Amino acid sequence: QVQLVESGGGLVQAGGSLRLSCAASGSIFSINAMGWYRQAPGKQRELVARITSRSSTNYADSVKGRFTISRDSAKKTVYLQMSSLKPEDTAVYYCSMQIINYVGSTYSDYWGQGTQVTVSS
């Protein structure tokens, strides 16, 4: 069993900042990529940012220069620092991790429960 627990969402004014965290626990041997996704009402879930085990990152064009993803592998935690927030960033944000549970097993994708980010104009 693996659990991903997100924190840090909330209500913020446009131009403000928030920092999301997502910590994994449970049967974990190693973690490959970690990522943040978001889903706004009536829209499909989209990738926001992703970081590999070697800390290579990629971002959605809409957040480049404003959001920063980072990870602490020892703590099994991924962060998303969001700055210069816009109303269009309003969504439920989900973290995801590719996790190997045991030696010799393959990666499985796990998801957090989601955290609401609301940016007011």
PDB file of C-alpha atoms in Angstrom:
ATOM      1  CA  GLN A   1       0.000   0.000   0.000  1.00  0.00           C
ATOM      2  CA  VAL A   2       1.200   3.465  -0.927  1.00  0.00           C
ATOM      3  CA  GLN A   3      -0.305   6.765   0.123  1.00  0.00           C
ATOM      4  CA  LEU A   4       0.362  10.192  -1.374  1.00  0.00           C
ATOM      5  CA  VAL A   5      -0.742  13.083   0.796  1.00  0.00           C
ATOM      6  CA  GLU A   6      -0.871  16.601  -0.615  1.00  0.00           C
ATOM      7  CA  SER A   7      -0.935  19.855   1.300  1.00  0.00           C
ATOM      8  CA  GLY A   8      -0.594  23.569   0.722  1.00  0.00           C
ATOM      9  CA  GLY A   9      -3.598  24.425  -1.401  1.00  0.00           C
ATOM     10  CA  GLY A  10      -5.920  27.280  -0.633  1.00  0.00           C
ATOM     11  CA  LEU A  11      -7.278  30.629  -1.698  1.00  0.00           C
ATOM     12  CA  VAL A  12      -4.913  33.321  -2.908  1.00  0.00           C
ATOM     13  CA  GLN A  13      -5.229  36.602  -4.774  1.00  0.00           C
ATOM     14  CA  ALA A  14      -3.939  36.984  -8.289  1.00  0.00           C
ATOM     15  CA  GLY A  15      -0.212  37.656  -8.230  1.00  0.00           C
ATOM     16  CA  GLY A  16       0.238  35.717  -5.035  1.00  0.00           C
ATOM     17  CA  SER A  17       2.152  32.534  -4.272  1.00  0.00           C
ATOM     18  CA  LEU A  18       1.487  29.086  -2.886  1.00  0.00           C
ATOM     19  CA  ARG A  19       3.645  26.063  -2.234  1.00  0.00           C
ATOM     20  CA  LEU A  20       2.222  22.593  -2.633  1.00  0.00           C
ATOM     21  CA  SER A  21       3.771  19.515  -1.047  1.00  0.00           C
ATOM     22  CA  CYS A  22       3.139  15.832  -1.634  1.00  0.00           C
ATOM     23  CA  ALA A  23       4.623  13.146   0.590  1.00  0.00           C
ATOM     24  CA  ALA A  24       4.586   9.438  -0.156  1.00  0.00           C
ATOM     25  CA  SER A  25       4.494   6.667   2.419  1.00  0.00           C
ATOM     26  CA  GLY A  26       4.036   2.921   2.484  1.00  0.00           C
ATOM     27  CA  SER A  27       5.663   0.114   0.552  1.00  0.00           C
ATOM     28  CA  ILE A  28       8.259   2.054  -1.433  1.00  0.00           C
ATOM     29  CA  PHE A  29      11.577   0.745  -2.724  1.00  0.00           C
ATOM     30  CA  SER A  30      12.301   3.629  -5.079  1.00  0.00           C
ATOM     31  CA  ILE A  31      10.595   6.513  -6.840  1.00  0.00           C
ATOM     32  CA  ASN A  32      11.197   7.483 -10.444  1.00  0.00           C
ATOM     33  CA  ALA A  33       9.366  10.485 -11.828  1.00  0.00           C
ATOM     34  CA  MET A  34       7.194  12.764  -9.740  1.00  0.00           C
ATOM     35  CA  GLY A  35       4.701  15.187 -11.152  1.00  0.00           C
ATOM     36  CA  TRP A  36       1.922  17.655 -10.593  1.00  0.00           C
ATOM     37  CA  TYR A  37      -1.266  17.702 -12.630  1.00  0.00           C
ATOM     38  CA  ARG A  38      -4.334  19.872 -12.417  1.00  0.00           C
ATOM     39  CA  GLN A  39      -7.955  19.690 -13.402  1.00  0.00           C
ATOM     40  CA  ALA A  40     -10.202  22.701 -13.707  1.00  0.00           C
ATOM     41  CA  PRO A  41     -14.008  22.356 -13.751  1.00  0.00           C
ATOM     42  CA  GLY A  42     -15.210  21.044 -17.106  1.00  0.00           C
ATOM     43  CA  LYS A  43     -11.674  20.434 -18.353  1.00  0.00           C
ATOM     44  CA  GLN A  44      -9.409  17.444 -18.691  1.00  0.00           C
ATOM     45  CA  ARG A  45      -6.593  16.786 -16.276  1.00  0.00           C
ATOM     46  CA  GLU A  46      -3.350  18.272 -17.580  1.00  0.00           C
ATOM     47  CA  LEU A  47       0.313  18.000 -16.733  1.00  0.00           C
ATOM     48  CA  VAL A  48       1.666  21.015 -14.889  1.00  0.00           C
ATOM     49  CA  ALA A  49       5.217  19.953 -14.125  1.00  0.00           C
ATOM     50  CA  ARG A  50       7.296  16.808 -13.906  1.00  0.00           C
ATOM     51  CA  ILE A  51      10.657  15.941 -12.382  1.00  0.00           C
ATOM     52  CA  THR A  52      12.676  12.792 -12.980  1.00  0.00           C
ATOM     53  CA  SER A  53      14.829  10.887 -10.523  1.00  0.00           C
ATOM     54  CA  ARG A  54      17.808  12.835 -11.880  1.00  0.00           C
ATOM     55  CA  SER A  55      15.933  16.107 -11.314  1.00  0.00           C
ATOM     56  CA  SER A  56      15.337  16.828 -14.970  1.00  0.00           C
ATOM     57  CA  THR A  57      12.215  18.948 -15.221  1.00  0.00           C
ATOM     58  CA  ASN A  58       9.598  19.898 -17.745  1.00  0.00           C
ATOM     59  CA  TYR A  59       6.667  22.308 -17.475  1.00  0.00           C
ATOM     60  CA  ALA A  60       3.452  23.142 -19.225  1.00  0.00           C
ATOM     61  CA  ASP A  61       3.919  26.254 -21.354  1.00  0.00           C
ATOM     62  CA  SER A  62       1.255  28.041 -19.330  1.00  0.00           C
ATOM     63  CA  VAL A  63       3.289  27.857 -16.110  1.00  0.00           C
ATOM     64  CA  LYS A  64       6.865  28.220 -17.353  1.00  0.00           C
ATOM     65  CA  GLY A  65       8.708  30.926 -15.489  1.00  0.00           C
ATOM     66  CA  ARG A  66       6.078  31.029 -12.727  1.00  0.00           C
ATOM     67  CA  PHE A  67       6.082  27.533 -11.224  1.00  0.00           C
ATOM     68  CA  THR A  68       9.027  25.488  -9.951  1.00  0.00           C
ATOM     69  CA  ILE A  69       8.940  21.777  -9.218  1.00  0.00           C
ATOM     70  CA  SER A  70      11.473  20.205  -6.869  1.00  0.00           C
ATOM     71  CA  ARG A  71      11.900  16.984  -4.954  1.00  0.00           C
ATOM     72  CA  ASP A  72      13.466  15.636  -1.796  1.00  0.00           C
ATOM     73  CA  SER A  73      13.995  11.969  -2.563  1.00  0.00           C
ATOM     74  CA  ALA A  74      15.069  11.139   0.987  1.00  0.00           C
ATOM     75  CA  LYS A  75      11.753  12.493   2.265  1.00  0.00           C
ATOM     76  CA  LYS A  76       9.818  10.972  -0.665  1.00  0.00           C
ATOM     77  CA  THR A  77       8.343  14.393  -1.236  1.00  0.00           C
ATOM     78  CA  VAL A  78       7.686  16.576  -4.261  1.00  0.00           C
ATOM     79  CA  TYR A  79       7.012  20.310  -4.123  1.00  0.00           C
ATOM     80  CA  LEU A  80       5.433  22.823  -6.446  1.00  0.00           C
ATOM     81  CA  GLN A  81       6.265  26.461  -5.821  1.00  0.00           C
ATOM     82  CA  MET A  82       3.676  28.595  -7.599  1.00  0.00           C
ATOM     83  CA  SER A  83       4.229  32.308  -8.063  1.00  0.00           C
ATOM     84  CA  SER A  84       2.500  35.079  -9.992  1.00  0.00           C
ATOM     85  CA  LEU A  85      -0.678  33.091  -9.784  1.00  0.00           C
ATOM     86  CA  LYS A  86      -3.492  33.840 -12.197  1.00  0.00           C
ATOM     87  CA  PRO A  87      -7.226  33.105 -11.976  1.00  0.00           C
ATOM     88  CA  GLU A  88      -6.780  30.563 -14.767  1.00  0.00           C
ATOM     89  CA  ASP A  89      -4.520  28.550 -12.439  1.00  0.00           C
ATOM     90  CA  THR A  90      -7.608  27.725 -10.376  1.00  0.00           C
ATOM     91  CA  ALA A  91      -7.995  23.942 -10.298  1.00  0.00           C
ATOM     92  CA  VAL A  92      -7.638  20.832  -8.201  1.00  0.00           C
ATOM     93  CA  TYR A  93      -3.957  19.935  -8.174  1.00  0.00           C
ATOM     94  CA  TYR A  94      -2.905  16.287  -8.013  1.00  0.00           C
ATOM     95  CA  CYS A  95       0.524  14.823  -7.418  1.00  0.00           C
ATOM     96  CA  SER A  96       1.619  11.609  -9.059  1.00  0.00           C
ATOM     97  CA  MET A  97       4.626   9.347  -8.567  1.00  0.00           C
ATOM     98  CA  GLN A  98       6.087   6.363 -10.382  1.00  0.00           C
ATOM     99  CA  ILE A  99       6.926   3.980  -7.569  1.00  0.00           C
ATOM    100  CA  ILE A 100       8.651   0.624  -7.358  1.00  0.00           C
ATOM    101  CA  ASN A 101       7.161  -1.158  -4.363  1.00  0.00           C
ATOM    102  CA  TYR A 102       9.618  -4.036  -4.059  1.00  0.00           C
ATOM    103  CA  VAL A 103      12.937  -5.129  -5.521  1.00  0.00           C
ATOM    104  CA  GLY A 104      12.273  -6.682  -8.887  1.00  0.00           C
ATOM    105  CA  SER A 105       8.823  -5.177  -9.365  1.00  0.00           C
ATOM    106  CA  THR A 106       7.958  -2.669 -12.063  1.00  0.00           C
ATOM    107  CA  TYR A 107       6.896   0.941 -11.629  1.00  0.00           C
ATOM    108  CA  SER A 108       3.293   1.689 -10.727  1.00  0.00           C
ATOM    109  CA  ASP A 109       1.622   5.073 -10.916  1.00  0.00           C
ATOM    110  CA  TYR A 110       0.133   6.495  -7.737  1.00  0.00           C
ATOM    111  CA  TRP A 111      -1.990   9.594  -7.257  1.00  0.00           C
ATOM    112  CA  GLY A 112      -2.787  11.902  -4.411  1.00  0.00           C
ATOM    113  CA  GLN A 113      -6.307  12.868  -3.450  1.00  0.00           C
ATOM    114  CA  GLY A 114      -5.998  16.386  -4.834  1.00  0.00           C
ATOM    115  CA  THR A 115      -5.799  19.815  -3.269  1.00  0.00           C
ATOM    116  CA  GLN A 116      -7.848  22.822  -4.326  1.00  0.00           C
ATOM    117  CA  VAL A 117      -6.084  25.955  -5.487  1.00  0.00           C
ATOM    118  CA  THR A 118      -8.297  28.982  -6.041  1.00  0.00           C
ATOM    119  CA  VAL A 119      -6.916  32.239  -7.396  1.00  0.00           C
ATOM    120  CA  SER A 120      -9.190  35.257  -7.093  1.00  0.00           C
ATOM    121  CA  SER A 121      -8.983  38.229  -9.426  1.00  0.00           C
TER     122      SER A 121
END
